[in-house]
């Protein structure tokens, strides 16, 4: 489970404050953080460009404590605006990619890989919606990272009709409309032997102030998709006053609100829904594991219970609605979890 964590707000925080918030995020079940582009606009000579375009102090501050927060998967570092910053310094058009700035990009990648070899790079977002120029630049940077042995991540808003237009990233996460509106992505992934990865929970319209949407998306629907990755967008990105949705150009995207008096966050109902969803998923996975163990080992005497549980699991997968489906309600989700729990208890006796 990944979270767009909006890490640039940590620039003014103490190390202990950052670690405390990362631990709180990890404890609800998030396994990886998607860090904001750590951009910098430092002044200096052109031969200092690598140090000027990235805030290395911020990256080091966050990643030096990352493992202490007990995330089980490497961090994903966004560098979506890096090429534009380089070109701004060089006084070139935004998406120029020539020999001069390619050298700088390579040196940035090299420094990241040397200091944080497990990190994954997020070089561009929703590539299918970008201009030809932007897609060309993204393809070059993704290819360069691949040549250097660095893992990469991207997002897409629809399933490509032409497989030759697939992004070069190692991990491609599709938005909820593409991934969970029907079984199209499951079928497409099966033909390409690709894992399902998607994002859709978080602070989108209608997800605030209620448990159901984020719980369903991160839990039961995530399981129905047999997903290897689900991303939650986004943790804390207000526009002007975070406690006033009407003072900026858009609403405030907040799963948690900044505390007015301290460097910490105030969590919301929709954030608690992420925890519930992740726990729902764990109940499903545990039940399936116990079913498998019982069916493979006749000595347990639980084969009949296992068959009943397996039938329930099959019926449940068909009953879970797709992304645009009916809101079955929280009581239904509680009932599903209770049934799974009862089967688990019977299977371990």
JSON list of C-alpha atoms in Angstrom, two decimals, residues 97-292:
[
{"chain": "A", "resi": 97, "resn": "UNK", "atom": "CA", "xyz": [16.36, 16.69, -23.66]},
{"chain": "A", "resi": 98, "resn": "UNK", "atom": "CA", "xyz": [19.75, 17.05, -25.29]},
{"chain": "A", "resi": 99, "resn": "UNK", "atom": "CA", "xyz": [23.26, 15.86, -24.53]},
{"chain": "A", "resi": 100, "resn": "UNK", "atom": "CA", "xyz": [23.92, 18.68, -22.06]},
{"chain": "A", "resi": 101, "resn": "UNK", "atom": "CA", "xyz": [20.99, 18.13, -19.74]},
{"chain": "A", "resi": 102, "resn": "UNK", "atom": "CA", "xyz": [21.09, 14.36, -20.19]},
{"chain": "A", "resi": 103, "resn": "UNK", "atom": "CA", "xyz": [24.51, 14.43, -18.49]},
{"chain": "A", "resi": 104, "resn": "UNK", "atom": "CA", "xyz": [22.98, 16.27, -15.54]},
{"chain": "A", "resi": 105, "resn": "UNK", "atom": "CA", "xyz": [20.05, 13.84, -15.29]},
{"chain": "A", "resi": 106, "resn": "UNK", "atom": "CA", "xyz": [22.49, 10.92, -15.34]},
{"chain": "A", "resi": 107, "resn": "UNK", "atom": "CA", "xyz": [24.50, 12.46, -12.49]},
{"chain": "A", "resi": 108, "resn": "UNK", "atom": "CA", "xyz": [21.35, 13.00, -10.41]},
{"chain": "A", "resi": 109, "resn": "UNK", "atom": "CA", "xyz": [20.34, 9.37, -10.96]},
{"chain": "A", "resi": 110, "resn": "UNK", "atom": "CA", "xyz": [23.85, 8.22, -10.11]},
{"chain": "A", "resi": 111, "resn": "UNK", "atom": "CA", "xyz": [23.90, 10.15, -6.84]},
{"chain": "A", "resi": 112, "resn": "UNK", "atom": "CA", "xyz": [20.50, 8.81, -5.79]},
{"chain": "A", "resi": 113, "resn": "UNK", "atom": "CA", "xyz": [21.47, 5.26, -6.71]},
{"chain": "A", "resi": 114, "resn": "UNK", "atom": "CA", "xyz": [24.71, 5.51, -4.76]},
{"chain": "A", "resi": 115, "resn": "UNK", "atom": "CA", "xyz": [23.03, 6.84, -1.62]},
{"chain": "A", "resi": 116, "resn": "UNK", "atom": "CA", "xyz": [19.70, 4.99, -1.76]},
{"chain": "A", "resi": 117, "resn": "UNK", "atom": "CA", "xyz": [20.13, 1.99, -4.10]},
{"chain": "A", "resi": 118, "resn": "UNK", "atom": "CA", "xyz": [16.73, 0.50, -3.20]},
{"chain": "A", "resi": 119, "resn": "UNK", "atom": "CA", "xyz": [14.75, 3.63, -4.07]},
{"chain": "A", "resi": 120, "resn": "UNK", "atom": "CA", "xyz": [12.32, 3.68, -7.01]},
{"chain": "A", "resi": 121, "resn": "UNK", "atom": "CA", "xyz": [12.10, 6.78, -9.23]},
{"chain": "A", "resi": 122, "resn": "UNK", "atom": "CA", "xyz": [8.79, 8.34, -10.28]},
{"chain": "A", "resi": 123, "resn": "UNK", "atom": "CA", "xyz": [9.79, 10.39, -13.33]},
{"chain": "A", "resi": 124, "resn": "UNK", "atom": "CA", "xyz": [6.43, 11.36, -14.82]},
{"chain": "A", "resi": 125, "resn": "UNK", "atom": "CA", "xyz": [2.76, 11.13, -13.94]},
{"chain": "A", "resi": 126, "resn": "UNK", "atom": "CA", "xyz": [-0.20, 9.99, -16.08]},
{"chain": "A", "resi": 127, "resn": "UNK", "atom": "CA", "xyz": [1.97, 9.77, -19.16]},
{"chain": "A", "resi": 128, "resn": "UNK", "atom": "CA", "xyz": [-0.89, 8.91, -21.50]},
{"chain": "A", "resi": 129, "resn": "UNK", "atom": "CA", "xyz": [-2.37, 12.41, -20.93]},
{"chain": "A", "resi": 130, "resn": "UNK", "atom": "CA", "xyz": [0.84, 14.30, -21.76]},
{"chain": "A", "resi": 131, "resn": "UNK", "atom": "CA", "xyz": [1.96, 15.96, -24.98]},
{"chain": "A", "resi": 132, "resn": "UNK", "atom": "CA", "xyz": [4.17, 14.16, -27.48]},
{"chain": "A", "resi": 133, "resn": "UNK", "atom": "CA", "xyz": [7.10, 16.31, -26.32]},
{"chain": "A", "resi": 134, "resn": "UNK", "atom": "CA", "xyz": [6.54, 15.40, -22.68]},
{"chain": "A", "resi": 135, "resn": "UNK", "atom": "CA", "xyz": [6.13, 11.70, -23.48]},
{"chain": "A", "resi": 136, "resn": "UNK", "atom": "CA", "xyz": [9.34, 11.74, -25.50]},
{"chain": "A", "resi": 137, "resn": "UNK", "atom": "CA", "xyz": [11.27, 13.32, -22.63]},
{"chain": "A", "resi": 138, "resn": "UNK", "atom": "CA", "xyz": [9.76, 10.84, -20.17]},
{"chain": "A", "resi": 139, "resn": "UNK", "atom": "CA", "xyz": [10.71, 7.91, -22.40]},
{"chain": "A", "resi": 140, "resn": "UNK", "atom": "CA", "xyz": [14.32, 9.09, -22.50]},
{"chain": "A", "resi": 141, "resn": "UNK", "atom": "CA", "xyz": [14.58, 9.51, -18.73]},
{"chain": "A", "resi": 142, "resn": "UNK", "atom": "CA", "xyz": [12.88, 6.19, -18.02]},
{"chain": "A", "resi": 143, "resn": "UNK", "atom": "CA", "xyz": [15.17, 4.43, -20.48]},
{"chain": "A", "resi": 144, "resn": "UNK", "atom": "CA", "xyz": [18.23, 6.02, -18.86]},
{"chain": "A", "resi": 145, "resn": "UNK", "atom": "CA", "xyz": [17.15, 4.89, -15.38]},
{"chain": "A", "resi": 146, "resn": "UNK", "atom": "CA", "xyz": [16.59, 1.39, -16.74]},
{"chain": "A", "resi": 147, "resn": "UNK", "atom": "CA", "xyz": [20.07, 1.32, -18.29]},
{"chain": "A", "resi": 148, "resn": "UNK", "atom": "CA", "xyz": [21.49, 2.29, -14.89]},
{"chain": "A", "resi": 149, "resn": "UNK", "atom": "CA", "xyz": [19.60, -0.51, -13.12]},
{"chain": "A", "resi": 150, "resn": "UNK", "atom": "CA", "xyz": [17.27, 1.83, -11.23]},
{"chain": "A", "resi": 151, "resn": "UNK", "atom": "CA", "xyz": [13.66, 0.75, -10.66]},
{"chain": "A", "resi": 152, "resn": "UNK", "atom": "CA", "xyz": [10.98, 3.16, -11.90]},
{"chain": "A", "resi": 153, "resn": "UNK", "atom": "CA", "xyz": [7.30, 3.90, -11.32]},
{"chain": "A", "resi": 154, "resn": "UNK", "atom": "CA", "xyz": [4.60, 5.75, -13.26]},
{"chain": "A", "resi": 155, "resn": "UNK", "atom": "CA", "xyz": [0.84, 6.17, -13.44]},
{"chain": "A", "resi": 156, "resn": "UNK", "atom": "CA", "xyz": [-1.68, 5.98, -16.27]},
{"chain": "A", "resi": 157, "resn": "UNK", "atom": "CA", "xyz": [-5.35, 6.94, -16.54]},
{"chain": "A", "resi": 158, "resn": "UNK", "atom": "CA", "xyz": [-6.38, 4.40, -19.16]},
{"chain": "A", "resi": 159, "resn": "UNK", "atom": "CA", "xyz": [-5.37, 1.02, -20.51]},
{"chain": "A", "resi": 160, "resn": "UNK", "atom": "CA", "xyz": [-3.25, 1.37, -23.69]},
{"chain": "A", "resi": 161, "resn": "UNK", "atom": "CA", "xyz": [-4.90, 0.00, -26.78]},
{"chain": "A", "resi": 162, "resn": "UNK", "atom": "CA", "xyz": [-1.47, -0.46, -28.36]},
{"chain": "A", "resi": 163, "resn": "UNK", "atom": "CA", "xyz": [1.04, -2.36, -26.23]},
{"chain": "A", "resi": 164, "resn": "UNK", "atom": "CA", "xyz": [3.90, -0.58, -27.98]},
{"chain": "A", "resi": 165, "resn": "UNK", "atom": "CA", "xyz": [2.76, 2.58, -26.16]},
{"chain": "A", "resi": 166, "resn": "UNK", "atom": "CA", "xyz": [3.39, 1.08, -22.73]},
{"chain": "A", "resi": 167, "resn": "UNK", "atom": "CA", "xyz": [5.58, 3.27, -20.52]},
{"chain": "A", "resi": 168, "resn": "UNK", "atom": "CA", "xyz": [9.07, 2.03, -19.85]},
{"chain": "A", "resi": 169, "resn": "UNK", "atom": "CA", "xyz": [8.58, 2.01, -16.07]},
{"chain": "A", "resi": 170, "resn": "UNK", "atom": "CA", "xyz": [9.04, -1.15, -14.06]},
{"chain": "A", "resi": 171, "resn": "UNK", "atom": "CA", "xyz": [5.81, -0.42, -12.16]},
{"chain": "A", "resi": 172, "resn": "UNK", "atom": "CA", "xyz": [2.73, 1.12, -13.78]},
{"chain": "A", "resi": 173, "resn": "UNK", "atom": "CA", "xyz": [-0.20, 2.07, -11.56]},
{"chain": "A", "resi": 174, "resn": "UNK", "atom": "CA", "xyz": [-3.58, 2.73, -13.21]},
{"chain": "A", "resi": 175, "resn": "UNK", "atom": "CA", "xyz": [-6.20, 5.03, -11.74]},
{"chain": "A", "resi": 176, "resn": "UNK", "atom": "CA", "xyz": [-9.43, 3.67, -10.30]},
{"chain": "A", "resi": 177, "resn": "UNK", "atom": "CA", "xyz": [-11.50, 4.37, -13.39]},
{"chain": "A", "resi": 178, "resn": "UNK", "atom": "CA", "xyz": [-9.20, 2.26, -15.57]},
{"chain": "A", "resi": 179, "resn": "UNK", "atom": "CA", "xyz": [-8.34, -0.39, -13.00]},
{"chain": "A", "resi": 180, "resn": "UNK", "atom": "CA", "xyz": [-11.50, -1.02, -11.07]},
{"chain": "A", "resi": 181, "resn": "UNK", "atom": "CA", "xyz": [-14.41, 0.00, -13.29]},
{"chain": "A", "resi": 182, "resn": "UNK", "atom": "CA", "xyz": [-14.61, -3.53, -14.71]},
{"chain": "A", "resi": 183, "resn": "UNK", "atom": "CA", "xyz": [-12.44, -6.60, -15.20]},
{"chain": "A", "resi": 184, "resn": "UNK", "atom": "CA", "xyz": [-10.77, -5.09, -18.31]},
{"chain": "A", "resi": 185, "resn": "UNK", "atom": "CA", "xyz": [-7.45, -4.45, -16.56]},
{"chain": "A", "resi": 186, "resn": "UNK", "atom": "CA", "xyz": [-7.38, -7.95, -15.09]},
{"chain": "A", "resi": 187, "resn": "UNK", "atom": "CA", "xyz": [-7.85, -9.45, -18.55]},
{"chain": "A", "resi": 188, "resn": "UNK", "atom": "CA", "xyz": [-5.28, -7.11, -20.12]},
{"chain": "A", "resi": 189, "resn": "UNK", "atom": "CA", "xyz": [-2.72, -7.88, -17.43]},
{"chain": "A", "resi": 190, "resn": "UNK", "atom": "CA", "xyz": [-3.30, -11.60, -17.88]},
{"chain": "A", "resi": 191, "resn": "UNK", "atom": "CA", "xyz": [-2.42, -11.42, -21.58]},
{"chain": "A", "resi": 192, "resn": "UNK", "atom": "CA", "xyz": [0.83, -9.57, -20.77]},
{"chain": "A", "resi": 193, "resn": "UNK", "atom": "CA", "xyz": [1.63, -11.46, -17.55]},
{"chain": "A", "resi": 194, "resn": "UNK", "atom": "CA", "xyz": [1.68, -8.13, -15.68]},
{"chain": "A", "resi": 195, "resn": "UNK", "atom": "CA", "xyz": [0.64, -7.62, -12.04]},
{"chain": "A", "resi": 196, "resn": "UNK", "atom": "CA", "xyz": [-2.30, -5.35, -11.25]},
{"chain": "A", "resi": 197, "resn": "UNK", "atom": "CA", "xyz": [-1.25, -2.04, -9.72]},
{"chain": "A", "resi": 198, "resn": "UNK", "atom": "CA", "xyz": [-3.63, 0.85, -9.22]},
{"chain": "A", "resi": 199, "resn": "UNK", "atom": "CA", "xyz": [-4.55, 3.92, -7.17]},
{"chain": "A", "resi": 200, "resn": "UNK", "atom": "CA", "xyz": [-7.94, 5.39, -6.30]},
{"chain": "A", "resi": 201, "resn": "UNK", "atom": "CA", "xyz": [-8.41, 5.84, -2.57]},
{"chain": "A", "resi": 202, "resn": "UNK", "atom": "CA", "xyz": [-7.60, 9.06, -0.74]},
{"chain": "A", "resi": 203, "resn": "UNK", "atom": "CA", "xyz": [-9.03, 12.56, -1.04]},
{"chain": "A", "resi": 204, "resn": "UNK", "atom": "CA", "xyz": [-10.96, 12.46, -4.30]},
{"chain": "A", "resi": 205, "resn": "UNK", "atom": "CA", "xyz": [-14.45, 13.92, -4.51]},
{"chain": "A", "resi": 206, "resn": "UNK", "atom": "CA", "xyz": [-16.99, 12.16, -2.22]},
{"chain": "A", "resi": 207, "resn": "UNK", "atom": "CA", "xyz": [-14.32, 10.34, -0.20]},
{"chain": "A", "resi": 208, "resn": "UNK", "atom": "CA", "xyz": [-14.20, 12.89, 2.62]},
{"chain": "A", "resi": 209, "resn": "UNK", "atom": "CA", "xyz": [-15.96, 12.49, 5.95]},
{"chain": "A", "resi": 210, "resn": "UNK", "atom": "CA", "xyz": [-17.04, 8.89, 5.46]},
{"chain": "A", "resi": 211, "resn": "UNK", "atom": "CA", "xyz": [-15.60, 5.41, 5.93]},
{"chain": "A", "resi": 212, "resn": "UNK", "atom": "CA", "xyz": [-17.05, 3.43, 3.05]},
{"chain": "A", "resi": 213, "resn": "UNK", "atom": "CA", "xyz": [-15.21, 4.57, -0.11]},
{"chain": "A", "resi": 214, "resn": "UNK", "atom": "CA", "xyz": [-11.62, 4.31, 1.12]},
{"chain": "A", "resi": 215, "resn": "UNK", "atom": "CA", "xyz": [-12.35, 1.14, 3.08]},
{"chain": "A", "resi": 216, "resn": "UNK", "atom": "CA", "xyz": [-13.86, -0.59, 0.04]},
{"chain": "A", "resi": 217, "resn": "UNK", "atom": "CA", "xyz": [-11.11, 0.58, -2.33]},
{"chain": "A", "resi": 218, "resn": "UNK", "atom": "CA", "xyz": [-8.11, -0.37, -0.19]},
{"chain": "A", "resi": 219, "resn": "UNK", "atom": "CA", "xyz": [-9.66, -3.59, 1.07]},
{"chain": "A", "resi": 220, "resn": "UNK", "atom": "CA", "xyz": [-12.29, -5.71, -0.64]},
{"chain": "A", "resi": 221, "resn": "UNK", "atom": "CA", "xyz": [-12.01, -4.19, -4.12]},
{"chain": "A", "resi": 222, "resn": "UNK", "atom": "CA", "xyz": [-8.22, -4.23, -3.92]},
{"chain": "A", "resi": 223, "resn": "UNK", "atom": "CA", "xyz": [-8.41, -7.95, -3.14]},
{"chain": "A", "resi": 224, "resn": "UNK", "atom": "CA", "xyz": [-10.91, -8.58, -5.95]},
{"chain": "A", "resi": 225, "resn": "UNK", "atom": "CA", "xyz": [-8.37, -7.10, -8.36]},
{"chain": "A", "resi": 226, "resn": "UNK", "atom": "CA", "xyz": [-5.63, -9.41, -7.00]},
{"chain": "A", "resi": 227, "resn": "UNK", "atom": "CA", "xyz": [-3.55, -6.25, -6.74]},
{"chain": "A", "resi": 228, "resn": "UNK", "atom": "CA", "xyz": [0.15, -6.09, -5.93]},
{"chain": "A", "resi": 229, "resn": "UNK", "atom": "CA", "xyz": [0.02, -2.33, -5.28]},
{"chain": "A", "resi": 230, "resn": "UNK", "atom": "CA", "xyz": [-2.65, 0.15, -4.29]},
{"chain": "A", "resi": 231, "resn": "UNK", "atom": "CA", "xyz": [-1.83, 3.83, -4.00]},
{"chain": "A", "resi": 232, "resn": "UNK", "atom": "CA", "xyz": [-3.63, 6.41, -1.85]},
{"chain": "A", "resi": 233, "resn": "UNK", "atom": "CA", "xyz": [-3.64, 9.99, -3.17]},
{"chain": "A", "resi": 234, "resn": "UNK", "atom": "CA", "xyz": [-2.97, 12.22, -1.31]},
{"chain": "A", "resi": 235, "resn": "UNK", "atom": "CA", "xyz": [-2.12, 12.73, 2.39]},
{"chain": "A", "resi": 236, "resn": "UNK", "atom": "CA", "xyz": [-2.02, 16.48, 3.03]},
{"chain": "A", "resi": 237, "resn": "UNK", "atom": "CA", "xyz": [-2.13, 19.04, 0.21]},
{"chain": "A", "resi": 238, "resn": "UNK", "atom": "CA", "xyz": [-4.23, 22.06, 1.20]},
{"chain": "A", "resi": 239, "resn": "UNK", "atom": "CA", "xyz": [-4.79, 25.14, -0.94]},
{"chain": "A", "resi": 240, "resn": "UNK", "atom": "CA", "xyz": [-4.31, 28.14, 1.38]},
{"chain": "A", "resi": 241, "resn": "UNK", "atom": "CA", "xyz": [-6.16, 27.63, 4.69]},
{"chain": "A", "resi": 242, "resn": "UNK", "atom": "CA", "xyz": [-6.51, 23.84, 5.18]},
{"chain": "A", "resi": 243, "resn": "UNK", "atom": "CA", "xyz": [-9.63, 24.40, 7.29]},
{"chain": "A", "resi": 244, "resn": "UNK", "atom": "CA", "xyz": [-11.47, 26.35, 4.60]},
{"chain": "A", "resi": 245, "resn": "UNK", "atom": "CA", "xyz": [-12.36, 24.63, 1.33]},
{"chain": "A", "resi": 246, "resn": "UNK", "atom": "CA", "xyz": [-13.58, 27.87, -0.24]},
{"chain": "A", "resi": 247, "resn": "UNK", "atom": "CA", "xyz": [-10.59, 30.20, -0.06]},
{"chain": "A", "resi": 248, "resn": "UNK", "atom": "CA", "xyz": [-8.40, 28.63, -2.75]},
{"chain": "A", "resi": 249, "resn": "UNK", "atom": "CA", "xyz": [-8.69, 27.55, -6.36]},
{"chain": "A", "resi": 250, "resn": "UNK", "atom": "CA", "xyz": [-9.69, 24.03, -5.32]},
{"chain": "A", "resi": 251, "resn": "UNK", "atom": "CA", "xyz": [-10.73, 22.10, -2.26]},
{"chain": "A", "resi": 252, "resn": "UNK", "atom": "CA", "xyz": [-8.12, 21.04, 0.29]},
{"chain": "A", "resi": 253, "resn": "UNK", "atom": "CA", "xyz": [-6.87, 17.51, -0.36]},
{"chain": "A", "resi": 254, "resn": "UNK", "atom": "CA", "xyz": [-6.37, 16.24, 3.18]},
{"chain": "A", "resi": 255, "resn": "UNK", "atom": "CA", "xyz": [-6.49, 12.77, 4.69]},
{"chain": "A", "resi": 256, "resn": "UNK", "atom": "CA", "xyz": [-4.95, 14.49, 7.69]},
{"chain": "A", "resi": 257, "resn": "UNK", "atom": "CA", "xyz": [-4.90, 18.17, 8.61]},
{"chain": "A", "resi": 258, "resn": "UNK", "atom": "CA", "xyz": [-1.86, 20.10, 9.82]},
{"chain": "A", "resi": 259, "resn": "UNK", "atom": "CA", "xyz": [-1.98, 20.78, 13.52]},
{"chain": "A", "resi": 260, "resn": "UNK", "atom": "CA", "xyz": [-2.16, 24.58, 14.03]},
{"chain": "A", "resi": 261, "resn": "UNK", "atom": "CA", "xyz": [0.28, 24.56, 16.97]},
{"chain": "A", "resi": 262, "resn": "UNK", "atom": "CA", "xyz": [2.70, 21.69, 16.36]},
{"chain": "A", "resi": 263, "resn": "UNK", "atom": "CA", "xyz": [4.48, 19.77, 13.60]},
{"chain": "A", "resi": 264, "resn": "UNK", "atom": "CA", "xyz": [2.10, 16.86, 13.58]},
{"chain": "A", "resi": 265, "resn": "UNK", "atom": "CA", "xyz": [-1.17, 15.94, 11.87]},
{"chain": "A", "resi": 266, "resn": "UNK", "atom": "CA", "xyz": [-4.82, 15.60, 12.87]},
{"chain": "A", "resi": 267, "resn": "UNK", "atom": "CA", "xyz": [-6.28, 12.48, 11.30]},
{"chain": "A", "resi": 268, "resn": "UNK", "atom": "CA", "xyz": [-9.71, 12.12, 9.69]},
{"chain": "A", "resi": 269, "resn": "UNK", "atom": "CA", "xyz": [-12.48, 9.56, 9.28]},
{"chain": "A", "resi": 270, "resn": "UNK", "atom": "CA", "xyz": [-11.40, 8.91, 5.69]},
{"chain": "A", "resi": 271, "resn": "UNK", "atom": "CA", "xyz": [-7.84, 8.18, 6.91]},
{"chain": "A", "resi": 272, "resn": "UNK", "atom": "CA", "xyz": [-9.16, 5.66, 9.45]},
{"chain": "A", "resi": 273, "resn": "UNK", "atom": "CA", "xyz": [-10.98, 4.03, 6.52]},
{"chain": "A", "resi": 274, "resn": "UNK", "atom": "CA", "xyz": [-7.58, 3.21, 4.99]},
{"chain": "A", "resi": 275, "resn": "UNK", "atom": "CA", "xyz": [-6.71, 1.22, 8.13]},
{"chain": "A", "resi": 276, "resn": "UNK", "atom": "CA", "xyz": [-10.05, -0.62, 7.99]},
{"chain": "A", "resi": 277, "resn": "UNK", "atom": "CA", "xyz": [-9.56, -1.49, 4.33]},
{"chain": "A", "resi": 278, "resn": "UNK", "atom": "CA", "xyz": [-6.05, -2.82, 4.83]},
{"chain": "A", "resi": 279, "resn": "UNK", "atom": "CA", "xyz": [-7.28, -4.97, 7.73]},
{"chain": "A", "resi": 280, "resn": "UNK", "atom": "CA", "xyz": [-10.16, -6.28, 5.58]},
{"chain": "A", "resi": 281, "resn": "UNK", "atom": "CA", "xyz": [-7.60, -7.33, 2.99]},
{"chain": "A", "resi": 282, "resn": "UNK", "atom": "CA", "xyz": [-5.55, -9.10, 5.67]},
{"chain": "A", "resi": 283, "resn": "UNK", "atom": "CA", "xyz": [-8.61, -11.05, 6.83]},
{"chain": "A", "resi": 284, "resn": "UNK", "atom": "CA", "xyz": [-9.20, -12.18, 3.24]},
{"chain": "A", "resi": 285, "resn": "UNK", "atom": "CA", "xyz": [-5.59, -13.22, 2.70]},
{"chain": "A", "resi": 286, "resn": "UNK", "atom": "CA", "xyz": [-5.43, -15.02, 6.07]},
{"chain": "A", "resi": 287, "resn": "UNK", "atom": "CA", "xyz": [-8.63, -16.91, 5.38]},
{"chain": "A", "resi": 288, "resn": "UNK", "atom": "CA", "xyz": [-7.40, -18.01, 1.95]},
{"chain": "A", "resi": 289, "resn": "UNK", "atom": "CA", "xyz": [-4.11, -19.19, 3.46]},
{"chain": "A", "resi": 290, "resn": "UNK", "atom": "CA", "xyz": [-5.89, -21.22, 6.13]},
{"chain": "A", "resi": 291, "resn": "UNK", "atom": "CA", "xyz": [-8.22, -22.73, 3.50]},
{"chain": "A", "resi": 292, "resn": "UNK", "atom": "CA", "xyz": [-5.22, -23.81, 1.44]}
]
